[in-house]
Amino acid sequence: MFVIGLTGGIGSGKSTAGEIFAELGVDVIDTDQISRLLTKSGGSAIPAICDLFGDAYITENGALDREKMRQLIFSDGADRQKLEQLLHPLILAEVSSHIQRSLSQYVIVVVPLLFETGDYDHLVQRILVIDCDEQLQVTRTMARSQLSAADVRAVMATQVERQFRLKKADDIVRNNRDIGHLRAQIVRLHHFYLTLAT
Ligand code: ADP
């Protein structure tokens, strides 16, 4: 299976780009979505999270208390690593199983922390980076969440630098303009990827 890793900083437009690939009939595997499933009520990561962090981080419904965990891992890098070491192998196993079952001509795996984890090196044959100006990352993320500009900048500070990402990319989509412009670039790439996949 021809697998493309799609990545980019927070608010760069990864999910939006993923949705466009999905509309074109491509299987899109979203690692954030897998992470949410693993940590929802009854999710398979919940017992281990409880063991590692205590049940103070689990809501009454038995799901991960995201807001509390977010606060913890931004104040303590070691805790962030602990959570990542727990979740990443589980996410990777899910991704591999999706890829094996896929009947798509190629597969897109959306991995926000593709470079940060290194877990995906052996799994993806090509890297697509969605990129936009940092100020746009901040304003777009603020518009869709409760995060302040400082919160968004704090998340960006935990991610690899924009220039590093761009250097490592096989393909780059610049998402500084409207959605139509994003879509046109994705459609072009889709045709290119179809030729690479066959
Ligand atoms: P990511 O998944 O990289 O965090 P999203 O795809 O969720 O980013 O995009 C962040 C926000 O910006 C979303 O609300 C999305 O609808 C919006 N957005 C993405 N691309 C554009 C664009 N080209 N023009 C306007 N808004 C956009």
mmCIF file with all atom_site columns, C-alpha atoms and ligand atoms in Angstrom:
data_model
loop_
_atom_site.group_PDB
_atom_site.id
_atom_site.type_symbol
_atom_site.label_atom_id
_atom_site.label_alt_id
_atom_site.label_comp_id
_atom_site.label_asym_id
_atom_site.label_entity_id
_atom_site.label_seq_id
_atom_site.pdbx_PDB_ins_code
_atom_site.Cartn_x
_atom_site.Cartn_y
_atom_site.Cartn_z
_atom_site.occupancy
_atom_site.B_iso_or_equiv
_atom_site.pdbx_formal_charge
_atom_site.auth_seq_id
_atom_site.auth_comp_id
_atom_site.auth_asym_id
_atom_site.auth_atom_id
_atom_site.pdbx_PDB_model_num
ATOM   1   C CA  . MET A 1 1   ? 0.000   0.000  0.000   1.00 0.00 ? 1   MET A CA  1
ATOM   2   C CA  . PHE A 1 2   ? 1.238   3.454  -0.919  1.00 0.00 ? 2   PHE A CA  1
ATOM   3   C CA  . VAL A 1 3   ? 1.044   5.505  2.282   1.00 0.00 ? 3   VAL A CA  1
ATOM   4   C CA  . ILE A 1 4   ? 1.444   9.268  2.578   1.00 0.00 ? 4   ILE A CA  1
ATOM   5   C CA  . GLY A 1 5   ? 2.020   10.926 5.936   1.00 0.00 ? 5   GLY A CA  1
ATOM   6   C CA  . LEU A 1 6   ? 0.223   14.265 6.123   1.00 0.00 ? 6   LEU A CA  1
ATOM   7   C CA  . THR A 1 7   ? 1.512   16.637 8.764   1.00 0.00 ? 7   THR A CA  1
ATOM   8   C CA  . GLY A 1 8   ? 1.789   20.314 9.703   1.00 0.00 ? 8   GLY A CA  1
ATOM   9   C CA  . GLY A 1 9   ? 1.627   22.552 12.747  1.00 0.00 ? 9   GLY A CA  1
ATOM   10  C CA  . ILE A 1 10  ? -1.478  23.201 14.800  1.00 0.00 ? 10  ILE A CA  1
ATOM   11  C CA  . GLY A 1 11  ? -4.093  25.066 12.747  1.00 0.00 ? 11  GLY A CA  1
ATOM   12  C CA  . SER A 1 12  ? -2.196  24.686 9.465   1.00 0.00 ? 12  SER A CA  1
ATOM   13  C CA  . GLY A 1 13  ? -5.163  22.923 7.848   1.00 0.00 ? 13  GLY A CA  1
ATOM   14  C CA  . LYS A 1 14  ? -4.320  19.210 8.189   1.00 0.00 ? 14  LYS A CA  1
ATOM   15  C CA  . SER A 1 15  ? -7.863  18.113 9.043   1.00 0.00 ? 15  SER A CA  1
ATOM   16  C CA  . THR A 1 16  ? -9.338  20.281 6.294   1.00 0.00 ? 16  THR A CA  1
ATOM   17  C CA  . ALA A 1 17  ? -6.866  18.858 3.763   1.00 0.00 ? 17  ALA A CA  1
ATOM   18  C CA  . GLY A 1 18  ? -7.647  15.347 5.020   1.00 0.00 ? 18  GLY A CA  1
ATOM   19  C CA  . GLU A 1 19  ? -11.363 15.958 4.491   1.00 0.00 ? 19  GLU A CA  1
ATOM   20  C CA  . ILE A 1 20  ? -10.713 16.996 0.889   1.00 0.00 ? 20  ILE A CA  1
ATOM   21  C CA  . PHE A 1 21  ? -8.702  13.807 0.209   1.00 0.00 ? 21  PHE A CA  1
ATOM   22  C CA  . ALA A 1 22  ? -11.550 11.807 1.776   1.00 0.00 ? 22  ALA A CA  1
ATOM   23  C CA  . GLU A 1 23  ? -14.082 13.532 -0.515  1.00 0.00 ? 23  GLU A CA  1
ATOM   24  C CA  . LEU A 1 24  ? -11.917 12.415 -3.442  1.00 0.00 ? 24  LEU A CA  1
ATOM   25  C CA  . GLY A 1 25  ? -12.408 8.816  -2.298  1.00 0.00 ? 25  GLY A CA  1
ATOM   26  C CA  . VAL A 1 26  ? -9.080  8.286  -0.546  1.00 0.00 ? 26  VAL A CA  1
ATOM   27  C CA  . ASP A 1 27  ? -8.909  6.477  2.795   1.00 0.00 ? 27  ASP A CA  1
ATOM   28  C CA  . VAL A 1 28  ? -7.791  9.049  5.353   1.00 0.00 ? 28  VAL A CA  1
ATOM   29  C CA  . ILE A 1 29  ? -6.641  7.789  8.730   1.00 0.00 ? 29  ILE A CA  1
ATOM   30  C CA  . ASP A 1 30  ? -6.608  10.510 11.358  1.00 0.00 ? 30  ASP A CA  1
ATOM   31  C CA  . THR A 1 31  ? -4.354  9.752  14.323  1.00 0.00 ? 31  THR A CA  1
ATOM   32  C CA  . ASP A 1 32  ? -6.034  12.459 16.450  1.00 0.00 ? 32  ASP A CA  1
ATOM   33  C CA  . GLN A 1 33  ? -9.363  10.755 15.923  1.00 0.00 ? 33  GLN A CA  1
ATOM   34  C CA  . ILE A 1 34  ? -7.832  7.386  16.893  1.00 0.00 ? 34  ILE A CA  1
ATOM   35  C CA  . SER A 1 35  ? -6.382  9.013  19.989  1.00 0.00 ? 35  SER A CA  1
ATOM   36  C CA  . ARG A 1 36  ? -9.824  10.360 20.927  1.00 0.00 ? 36  ARG A CA  1
ATOM   37  C CA  . LEU A 1 37  ? -11.363 6.887  20.505  1.00 0.00 ? 37  LEU A CA  1
ATOM   38  C CA  . LEU A 1 38  ? -8.675  5.312  22.689  1.00 0.00 ? 38  LEU A CA  1
ATOM   39  C CA  . THR A 1 39  ? -9.289  7.869  25.438  1.00 0.00 ? 39  THR A CA  1
ATOM   40  C CA  . LYS A 1 40  ? -13.081 8.173  25.338  1.00 0.00 ? 40  LYS A CA  1
ATOM   41  C CA  . SER A 1 41  ? -15.279 6.454  27.886  1.00 0.00 ? 41  SER A CA  1
ATOM   42  C CA  . GLY A 1 42  ? -14.511 2.724  27.682  1.00 0.00 ? 42  GLY A CA  1
ATOM   43  C CA  . GLY A 1 43  ? -11.505 3.392  25.399  1.00 0.00 ? 43  GLY A CA  1
ATOM   44  C CA  . SER A 1 44  ? -8.712  0.844  25.585  1.00 0.00 ? 44  SER A CA  1
ATOM   45  C CA  . ALA A 1 45  ? -6.127  3.374  26.867  1.00 0.00 ? 45  ALA A CA  1
ATOM   46  C CA  . ILE A 1 46  ? -8.213  4.398  29.908  1.00 0.00 ? 46  ILE A CA  1
ATOM   47  C CA  . PRO A 1 47  ? -7.023  1.700  32.361  1.00 0.00 ? 47  PRO A CA  1
ATOM   48  C CA  . ALA A 1 48  ? -3.357  2.447  31.627  1.00 0.00 ? 48  ALA A CA  1
ATOM   49  C CA  . ILE A 1 49  ? -3.933  6.220  31.968  1.00 0.00 ? 49  ILE A CA  1
ATOM   50  C CA  . CYS A 1 50  ? -5.585  5.567  35.309  1.00 0.00 ? 50  CYS A CA  1
ATOM   51  C CA  . ASP A 1 51  ? -2.594  3.481  36.422  1.00 0.00 ? 51  ASP A CA  1
ATOM   52  C CA  . LEU A 1 52  ? -0.066  6.099  35.345  1.00 0.00 ? 52  LEU A CA  1
ATOM   53  C CA  . PHE A 1 53  ? -1.766  9.344  36.373  1.00 0.00 ? 53  PHE A CA  1
ATOM   54  C CA  . GLY A 1 54  ? -4.449  8.313  38.863  1.00 0.00 ? 54  GLY A CA  1
ATOM   55  C CA  . ASP A 1 55  ? -8.218  8.521  38.487  1.00 0.00 ? 55  ASP A CA  1
ATOM   56  C CA  . ALA A 1 56  ? -8.127  12.310 39.019  1.00 0.00 ? 56  ALA A CA  1
ATOM   57  C CA  . TYR A 1 57  ? -7.545  12.479 35.254  1.00 0.00 ? 57  TYR A CA  1
ATOM   58  C CA  . ILE A 1 58  ? -10.613 10.427 34.412  1.00 0.00 ? 58  ILE A CA  1
ATOM   59  C CA  . THR A 1 59  ? -14.071 12.053 34.250  1.00 0.00 ? 59  THR A CA  1
ATOM   60  C CA  . GLU A 1 60  ? -17.153 10.647 35.960  1.00 0.00 ? 60  GLU A CA  1
ATOM   61  C CA  . ASN A 1 61  ? -18.104 9.068  32.635  1.00 0.00 ? 61  ASN A CA  1
ATOM   62  C CA  . GLY A 1 62  ? -14.834 7.160  32.471  1.00 0.00 ? 62  GLY A CA  1
ATOM   63  C CA  . ALA A 1 63  ? -13.214 9.236  29.723  1.00 0.00 ? 63  ALA A CA  1
ATOM   64  C CA  . LEU A 1 64  ? -9.882  11.051 29.810  1.00 0.00 ? 64  LEU A CA  1
ATOM   65  C CA  . ASP A 1 65  ? -10.315 14.527 31.344  1.00 0.00 ? 65  ASP A CA  1
ATOM   66  C CA  . ARG A 1 66  ? -8.742  16.358 28.407  1.00 0.00 ? 66  ARG A CA  1
ATOM   67  C CA  . GLU A 1 67  ? -8.620  19.823 29.892  1.00 0.00 ? 67  GLU A CA  1
ATOM   68  C CA  . LYS A 1 68  ? -6.961  18.612 33.089  1.00 0.00 ? 68  LYS A CA  1
ATOM   69  C CA  . MET A 1 69  ? -4.474  16.500 31.153  1.00 0.00 ? 69  MET A CA  1
ATOM   70  C CA  . ARG A 1 70  ? -3.733  19.399 28.814  1.00 0.00 ? 70  ARG A CA  1
ATOM   71  C CA  . GLN A 1 71  ? -2.850  21.569 31.789  1.00 0.00 ? 71  GLN A CA  1
ATOM   72  C CA  . LEU A 1 72  ? -0.661  18.865 33.299  1.00 0.00 ? 72  LEU A CA  1
ATOM   73  C CA  . ILE A 1 73  ? 1.328   18.085 30.185  1.00 0.00 ? 73  ILE A CA  1
ATOM   74  C CA  . PHE A 1 74  ? 1.976   21.725 29.362  1.00 0.00 ? 74  PHE A CA  1
ATOM   75  C CA  . SER A 1 75  ? 3.361   22.345 32.812  1.00 0.00 ? 75  SER A CA  1
ATOM   76  C CA  . ASP A 1 76  ? 5.446   19.164 32.819  1.00 0.00 ? 76  ASP A CA  1
ATOM   77  C CA  . GLY A 1 77  ? 7.336   17.798 29.807  1.00 0.00 ? 77  GLY A CA  1
ATOM   78  C CA  . ALA A 1 78  ? 8.021   14.479 31.573  1.00 0.00 ? 78  ALA A CA  1
ATOM   79  C CA  . ASP A 1 79  ? 4.296   13.893 31.970  1.00 0.00 ? 79  ASP A CA  1
ATOM   80  C CA  . ARG A 1 80  ? 3.731   14.713 28.327  1.00 0.00 ? 80  ARG A CA  1
ATOM   81  C CA  . GLN A 1 81  ? 6.333   12.101 27.395  1.00 0.00 ? 81  GLN A CA  1
ATOM   82  C CA  . LYS A 1 82  ? 4.711   9.568  29.698  1.00 0.00 ? 82  LYS A CA  1
ATOM   83  C CA  . LEU A 1 83  ? 1.341   10.064 28.028  1.00 0.00 ? 83  LEU A CA  1
ATOM   84  C CA  . GLU A 1 84  ? 2.869   9.922  24.558  1.00 0.00 ? 84  GLU A CA  1
ATOM   85  C CA  . GLN A 1 85  ? 4.794   6.732  25.335  1.00 0.00 ? 85  GLN A CA  1
ATOM   86  C CA  . LEU A 1 86  ? 1.535   5.174  26.368  1.00 0.00 ? 86  LEU A CA  1
ATOM   87  C CA  . LEU A 1 87  ? -0.611  6.366  23.467  1.00 0.00 ? 87  LEU A CA  1
ATOM   88  C CA  . HIS A 1 88  ? 1.760   6.289  20.485  1.00 0.00 ? 88  HIS A CA  1
ATOM   89  C CA  . PRO A 1 89  ? 2.195   2.500  20.235  1.00 0.00 ? 89  PRO A CA  1
ATOM   90  C CA  . LEU A 1 90  ? -1.578  2.020  20.566  1.00 0.00 ? 90  LEU A CA  1
ATOM   91  C CA  . ILE A 1 91  ? -2.229  4.602  17.846  1.00 0.00 ? 91  ILE A CA  1
ATOM   92  C CA  . LEU A 1 92  ? 0.421   3.055  15.594  1.00 0.00 ? 92  LEU A CA  1
ATOM   93  C CA  . ALA A 1 93  ? -1.142  -0.392 15.955  1.00 0.00 ? 93  ALA A CA  1
ATOM   94  C CA  . GLU A 1 94  ? -4.539  1.022  14.946  1.00 0.00 ? 94  GLU A CA  1
ATOM   95  C CA  . VAL A 1 95  ? -3.040  2.827  11.947  1.00 0.00 ? 95  VAL A CA  1
ATOM   96  C CA  . SER A 1 96  ? -1.308  -0.348 10.737  1.00 0.00 ? 96  SER A CA  1
ATOM   97  C CA  . SER A 1 97  ? -4.494  -2.316 11.024  1.00 0.00 ? 97  SER A CA  1
ATOM   98  C CA  . HIS A 1 98  ? -6.462  0.336  9.064   1.00 0.00 ? 98  HIS A CA  1
ATOM   99  C CA  . ILE A 1 99  ? -3.817  0.310  6.316   1.00 0.00 ? 99  ILE A CA  1
ATOM   100 C CA  . GLN A 1 100 ? -3.937  -3.479 6.045   1.00 0.00 ? 100 GLN A CA  1
ATOM   101 C CA  . ARG A 1 101 ? -7.728  -3.401 5.638   1.00 0.00 ? 101 ARG A CA  1
ATOM   102 C CA  . SER A 1 102 ? -7.802  -0.501 3.184   1.00 0.00 ? 102 SER A CA  1
ATOM   103 C CA  . LEU A 1 103 ? -9.040  -0.997 -0.372  1.00 0.00 ? 103 LEU A CA  1
ATOM   104 C CA  . SER A 1 104 ? -8.137  2.553  -1.373  1.00 0.00 ? 104 SER A CA  1
ATOM   105 C CA  . GLN A 1 105 ? -5.627  3.236  -4.171  1.00 0.00 ? 105 GLN A CA  1
ATOM   106 C CA  . TYR A 1 106 ? -3.420  4.936  -1.633  1.00 0.00 ? 106 TYR A CA  1
ATOM   107 C CA  . VAL A 1 107 ? -3.821  5.967  1.983   1.00 0.00 ? 107 VAL A CA  1
ATOM   108 C CA  . ILE A 1 108 ? -3.304  9.275  3.774   1.00 0.00 ? 108 ILE A CA  1
ATOM   109 C CA  . VAL A 1 109 ? -2.320  9.117  7.435   1.00 0.00 ? 109 VAL A CA  1
ATOM   110 C CA  . VAL A 1 110 ? -2.768  12.436 9.235   1.00 0.00 ? 110 VAL A CA  1
ATOM   111 C CA  . VAL A 1 111 ? -0.078  12.654 11.930  1.00 0.00 ? 111 VAL A CA  1
ATOM   112 C CA  . PRO A 1 112 ? 0.307   16.024 13.669  1.00 0.00 ? 112 PRO A CA  1
ATOM   113 C CA  . LEU A 1 113 ? 3.517   14.851 15.395  1.00 0.00 ? 113 LEU A CA  1
ATOM   114 C CA  . LEU A 1 114 ? 5.024   12.936 12.465  1.00 0.00 ? 114 LEU A CA  1
ATOM   115 C CA  . PHE A 1 115 ? 8.553   14.323 12.965  1.00 0.00 ? 115 PHE A CA  1
ATOM   116 C CA  . GLU A 1 116 ? 8.347   14.607 16.735  1.00 0.00 ? 116 GLU A CA  1
ATOM   117 C CA  . THR A 1 117 ? 7.637   10.899 17.276  1.00 0.00 ? 117 THR A CA  1
ATOM   118 C CA  . GLY A 1 118 ? 9.618   9.266  14.450  1.00 0.00 ? 118 GLY A CA  1
ATOM   119 C CA  . ASP A 1 119 ? 7.229   6.306  14.786  1.00 0.00 ? 119 ASP A CA  1
ATOM   120 C CA  . TYR A 1 120 ? 6.046   6.626  11.215  1.00 0.00 ? 120 TYR A CA  1
ATOM   121 C CA  . ASP A 1 121 ? 9.394   6.518  9.399   1.00 0.00 ? 121 ASP A CA  1
ATOM   122 C CA  . HIS A 1 122 ? 8.957   2.917  8.302   1.00 0.00 ? 122 HIS A CA  1
ATOM   123 C CA  . LEU A 1 123 ? 5.250   3.278  7.562   1.00 0.00 ? 123 LEU A CA  1
ATOM   124 C CA  . VAL A 1 124 ? 5.034   6.238  5.178   1.00 0.00 ? 124 VAL A CA  1
ATOM   125 C CA  . GLN A 1 125 ? 6.637   6.426  1.757   1.00 0.00 ? 125 GLN A CA  1
ATOM   126 C CA  . ARG A 1 126 ? 6.094   10.125 1.293   1.00 0.00 ? 126 ARG A CA  1
ATOM   127 C CA  . ILE A 1 127 ? 5.541   13.187 3.456   1.00 0.00 ? 127 ILE A CA  1
ATOM   128 C CA  . LEU A 1 128 ? 3.047   15.930 2.668   1.00 0.00 ? 128 LEU A CA  1
ATOM   129 C CA  . VAL A 1 129 ? 3.321   19.088 4.761   1.00 0.00 ? 129 VAL A CA  1
ATOM   130 C CA  . ILE A 1 130 ? 0.430   21.517 5.039   1.00 0.00 ? 130 ILE A CA  1
ATOM   131 C CA  . ASP A 1 131 ? 1.892   24.919 5.729   1.00 0.00 ? 131 ASP A CA  1
ATOM   132 C CA  . CYS A 1 132 ? 0.610   28.392 6.438   1.00 0.00 ? 132 CYS A CA  1
ATOM   133 C CA  . ASP A 1 133 ? 1.981   31.571 8.033   1.00 0.00 ? 133 ASP A CA  1
ATOM   134 C CA  . GLU A 1 134 ? 2.345   31.250 11.796  1.00 0.00 ? 134 GLU A CA  1
ATOM   135 C CA  . GLN A 1 135 ? 0.028   34.160 12.468  1.00 0.00 ? 135 GLN A CA  1
ATOM   136 C CA  . LEU A 1 136 ? -2.679  32.385 10.458  1.00 0.00 ? 136 LEU A CA  1
ATOM   137 C CA  . GLN A 1 137 ? -2.109  29.199 12.488  1.00 0.00 ? 137 GLN A CA  1
ATOM   138 C CA  . VAL A 1 138 ? -2.835  31.240 15.613  1.00 0.00 ? 138 VAL A CA  1
ATOM   139 C CA  . THR A 1 139 ? -5.930  33.077 14.352  1.00 0.00 ? 139 THR A CA  1
ATOM   140 C CA  . ARG A 1 140 ? -7.470  29.988 12.709  1.00 0.00 ? 140 ARG A CA  1
ATOM   141 C CA  . THR A 1 141 ? -6.918  27.841 15.796  1.00 0.00 ? 141 THR A CA  1
ATOM   142 C CA  . MET A 1 142 ? -8.349  30.532 18.086  1.00 0.00 ? 142 MET A CA  1
ATOM   143 C CA  . ALA A 1 143 ? -11.431 30.801 15.871  1.00 0.00 ? 143 ALA A CA  1
ATOM   144 C CA  . ARG A 1 144 ? -12.199 27.086 16.190  1.00 0.00 ? 144 ARG A CA  1
ATOM   145 C CA  . SER A 1 145 ? -11.283 26.538 19.876  1.00 0.00 ? 145 SER A CA  1
ATOM   146 C CA  . GLN A 1 146 ? -11.265 28.098 23.337  1.00 0.00 ? 146 GLN A CA  1
ATOM   147 C CA  . LEU A 1 147 ? -7.500  28.586 23.180  1.00 0.00 ? 147 LEU A CA  1
ATOM   148 C CA  . SER A 1 148 ? -5.886  32.000 23.598  1.00 0.00 ? 148 SER A CA  1
ATOM   149 C CA  . ALA A 1 149 ? -3.107  33.197 21.303  1.00 0.00 ? 149 ALA A CA  1
ATOM   150 C CA  . ALA A 1 150 ? -0.620  32.365 24.089  1.00 0.00 ? 150 ALA A CA  1
ATOM   151 C CA  . ASP A 1 151 ? -2.060  28.824 24.363  1.00 0.00 ? 151 ASP A CA  1
ATOM   152 C CA  . VAL A 1 152 ? -1.667  28.268 20.631  1.00 0.00 ? 152 VAL A CA  1
ATOM   153 C CA  . ARG A 1 153 ? 1.888   29.640 20.688  1.00 0.00 ? 153 ARG A CA  1
ATOM   154 C CA  . ALA A 1 154 ? 2.651   27.295 23.606  1.00 0.00 ? 154 ALA A CA  1
ATOM   155 C CA  . VAL A 1 155 ? 1.485   24.308 21.547  1.00 0.00 ? 155 VAL A CA  1
ATOM   156 C CA  . MET A 1 156 ? 3.539   25.536 18.585  1.00 0.00 ? 156 MET A CA  1
ATOM   157 C CA  . ALA A 1 157 ? 6.591   25.711 20.839  1.00 0.00 ? 157 ALA A CA  1
ATOM   158 C CA  . THR A 1 158 ? 6.266   21.969 21.549  1.00 0.00 ? 158 THR A CA  1
ATOM   159 C CA  . GLN A 1 159 ? 6.203   21.177 17.820  1.00 0.00 ? 159 GLN A CA  1
ATOM   160 C CA  . VAL A 1 160 ? 9.147   21.086 15.402  1.00 0.00 ? 160 VAL A CA  1
ATOM   161 C CA  . GLU A 1 161 ? 9.990   24.374 13.697  1.00 0.00 ? 161 GLU A CA  1
ATOM   162 C CA  . ARG A 1 162 ? 8.242   25.321 10.521  1.00 0.00 ? 162 ARG A CA  1
ATOM   163 C CA  . GLN A 1 163 ? 11.499  25.409 8.516   1.00 0.00 ? 163 GLN A CA  1
ATOM   164 C CA  . PHE A 1 164 ? 12.441  21.917 9.708   1.00 0.00 ? 164 PHE A CA  1
ATOM   165 C CA  . ARG A 1 165 ? 9.084   20.585 8.545   1.00 0.00 ? 165 ARG A CA  1
ATOM   166 C CA  . LEU A 1 166 ? 9.382   22.274 5.164   1.00 0.00 ? 166 LEU A CA  1
ATOM   167 C CA  . LYS A 1 167 ? 12.891  20.877 4.643   1.00 0.00 ? 167 LYS A CA  1
ATOM   168 C CA  . LYS A 1 168 ? 11.722  17.327 5.325   1.00 0.00 ? 168 LYS A CA  1
ATOM   169 C CA  . ALA A 1 169 ? 8.641   17.507 3.089   1.00 0.00 ? 169 ALA A CA  1
ATOM   170 C CA  . ASP A 1 170 ? 8.339   15.661 -0.210  1.00 0.00 ? 170 ASP A CA  1
ATOM   171 C CA  . ASP A 1 171 ? 5.292   17.759 -1.057  1.00 0.00 ? 171 ASP A CA  1
ATOM   172 C CA  . ILE A 1 172 ? 4.149   21.091 0.376   1.00 0.00 ? 172 ILE A CA  1
ATOM   173 C CA  . VAL A 1 173 ? 0.690   22.635 0.248   1.00 0.00 ? 173 VAL A CA  1
ATOM   174 C CA  . ARG A 1 174 ? 0.599   26.341 1.086   1.00 0.00 ? 174 ARG A CA  1
ATOM   175 C CA  . ASN A 1 175 ? -2.624  27.086 2.880   1.00 0.00 ? 175 ASN A CA  1
ATOM   176 C CA  . ASN A 1 176 ? -2.422  30.865 3.139   1.00 0.00 ? 176 ASN A CA  1
ATOM   177 C CA  . ARG A 1 177 ? -5.399  31.574 0.932   1.00 0.00 ? 177 ARG A CA  1
ATOM   178 C CA  . ASP A 1 178 ? -9.025  30.409 0.841   1.00 0.00 ? 178 ASP A CA  1
ATOM   179 C CA  . ILE A 1 179 ? -10.364 26.855 0.974   1.00 0.00 ? 179 ILE A CA  1
ATOM   180 C CA  . GLY A 1 180 ? -10.844 26.836 -2.815  1.00 0.00 ? 180 GLY A CA  1
ATOM   181 C CA  . HIS A 1 181 ? -7.121  27.380 -3.259  1.00 0.00 ? 181 HIS A CA  1
ATOM   182 C CA  . LEU A 1 182 ? -6.394  24.580 -0.790  1.00 0.00 ? 182 LEU A CA  1
ATOM   183 C CA  . ARG A 1 183 ? -8.799  22.268 -2.604  1.00 0.00 ? 183 ARG A CA  1
ATOM   184 C CA  . ALA A 1 184 ? -7.236  22.954 -6.014  1.00 0.00 ? 184 ALA A CA  1
ATOM   185 C CA  . GLN A 1 185 ? -3.790  22.014 -4.692  1.00 0.00 ? 185 GLN A CA  1
ATOM   186 C CA  . ILE A 1 186 ? -5.128  18.832 -3.083  1.00 0.00 ? 186 ILE A CA  1
ATOM   187 C CA  . VAL A 1 187 ? -6.873  17.773 -6.299  1.00 0.00 ? 187 VAL A CA  1
ATOM   188 C CA  . ARG A 1 188 ? -3.604  18.256 -8.213  1.00 0.00 ? 188 ARG A CA  1
ATOM   189 C CA  . LEU A 1 189 ? -1.700  16.213 -5.635  1.00 0.00 ? 189 LEU A CA  1
ATOM   190 C CA  . HIS A 1 190 ? -4.365  13.514 -5.693  1.00 0.00 ? 190 HIS A CA  1
ATOM   191 C CA  . HIS A 1 191 ? -3.772  12.964 -9.421  1.00 0.00 ? 191 HIS A CA  1
ATOM   192 C CA  . PHE A 1 192 ? -0.031  12.895 -8.828  1.00 0.00 ? 192 PHE A CA  1
ATOM   193 C CA  . TYR A 1 193 ? -0.393  10.363 -6.007  1.00 0.00 ? 193 TYR A CA  1
ATOM   194 C CA  . LEU A 1 194 ? -2.595  8.161  -8.200  1.00 0.00 ? 194 LEU A CA  1
ATOM   195 C CA  . THR A 1 195 ? 0.209   7.992  -10.756 1.00 0.00 ? 195 THR A CA  1
ATOM   196 C CA  . LEU A 1 196 ? 2.723   7.133  -8.011  1.00 0.00 ? 196 LEU A CA  1
ATOM   197 C CA  . ALA A 1 197 ? 0.439   4.476  -6.553  1.00 0.00 ? 197 ALA A CA  1
ATOM   198 C CA  . THR A 1 198 ? -0.037  2.552  -9.805  1.00 0.00 ? 198 THR A CA  1
HETATM 199 P P1  . ADP B 2 .   ? -5.271  21.408 11.799  1.00 0.00 ? 1   ADP B P1  1
HETATM 200 O O1  . ADP B 2 .   ? -6.002  20.102 11.587  1.00 0.00 ? 1   ADP B O1  1
HETATM 201 O O2  . ADP B 2 .   ? -3.962  21.479 11.083  1.00 0.00 ? 1   ADP B O2  1
HETATM 202 O O3  . ADP B 2 .   ? -5.122  21.802 13.236  1.00 0.00 ? 1   ADP B O3  1
HETATM 203 P P2  . ADP B 2 .   ? -7.670  22.534 10.634  1.00 0.00 ? 1   ADP B P2  1
HETATM 204 O O4  . ADP B 2 .   ? -7.806  21.831 9.323   1.00 0.00 ? 1   ADP B O4  1
HETATM 205 O O5  . ADP B 2 .   ? -8.557  22.100 11.747  1.00 0.00 ? 1   ADP B O5  1
HETATM 206 O O6  . ADP B 2 .   ? -6.141  22.553 11.115  1.00 0.00 ? 1   ADP B O6  1
HETATM 207 O O7  . ADP B 2 .   ? -7.844  24.095 10.344  1.00 0.00 ? 1   ADP B O7  1
HETATM 208 C C1  . ADP B 2 .   ? -7.872  25.018 11.428  1.00 0.00 ? 1   ADP B C1  1
HETATM 209 C C2  . ADP B 2 .   ? -9.061  25.943 11.243  1.00 0.00 ? 1   ADP B C2  1
HETATM 210 O O8  . ADP B 2 .   ? -8.827  26.760 10.116  1.00 0.00 ? 1   ADP B O8  1
HETATM 211 C C3  . ADP B 2 .   ? -10.360 25.205 10.980  1.00 0.00 ? 1   ADP B C3  1
HETATM 212 O O9  . ADP B 2 .   ? -11.409 25.871 11.609  1.00 0.00 ? 1   ADP B O9  1
HETATM 213 C C4  . ADP B 2 .   ? -10.500 25.268 9.456   1.00 0.00 ? 1   ADP B C4  1
HETATM 214 O O10 . ADP B 2 .   ? -11.851 25.251 9.062   1.00 0.00 ? 1   ADP B O10 1
HETATM 215 C C5  . ADP B 2 .   ? -9.845  26.597 9.152   1.00 0.00 ? 1   ADP B C5  1
HETATM 216 N N1  . ADP B 2 .   ? -9.180  26.618 7.833   1.00 0.00 ? 1   ADP B N1  1
HETATM 217 C C6  . ADP B 2 .   ? -8.339  25.707 7.308   1.00 0.00 ? 1   ADP B C6  1
HETATM 218 N N2  . ADP B 2 .   ? -7.900  26.088 6.089   1.00 0.00 ? 1   ADP B N2  1
HETATM 219 C C7  . ADP B 2 .   ? -8.477  27.282 5.846   1.00 0.00 ? 1   ADP B C7  1
HETATM 220 C C8  . ADP B 2 .   ? -8.448  28.204 4.736   1.00 0.00 ? 1   ADP B C8  1
HETATM 221 N N3  . ADP B 2 .   ? -7.702  27.980 3.646   1.00 0.00 ? 1   ADP B N3  1
HETATM 222 N N4  . ADP B 2 .   ? -9.188  29.318 4.836   1.00 0.00 ? 1   ADP B N4  1
HETATM 223 C C9  . ADP B 2 .   ? -9.941  29.575 5.928   1.00 0.00 ? 1   ADP B C9  1
HETATM 224 N N5  . ADP B 2 .   ? -10.039 28.762 7.011   1.00 0.00 ? 1   ADP B N5  1
HETATM 225 C C10 . ADP B 2 .   ? -9.311  27.626 6.967   1.00 0.00 ? 1   ADP B C10 1
#
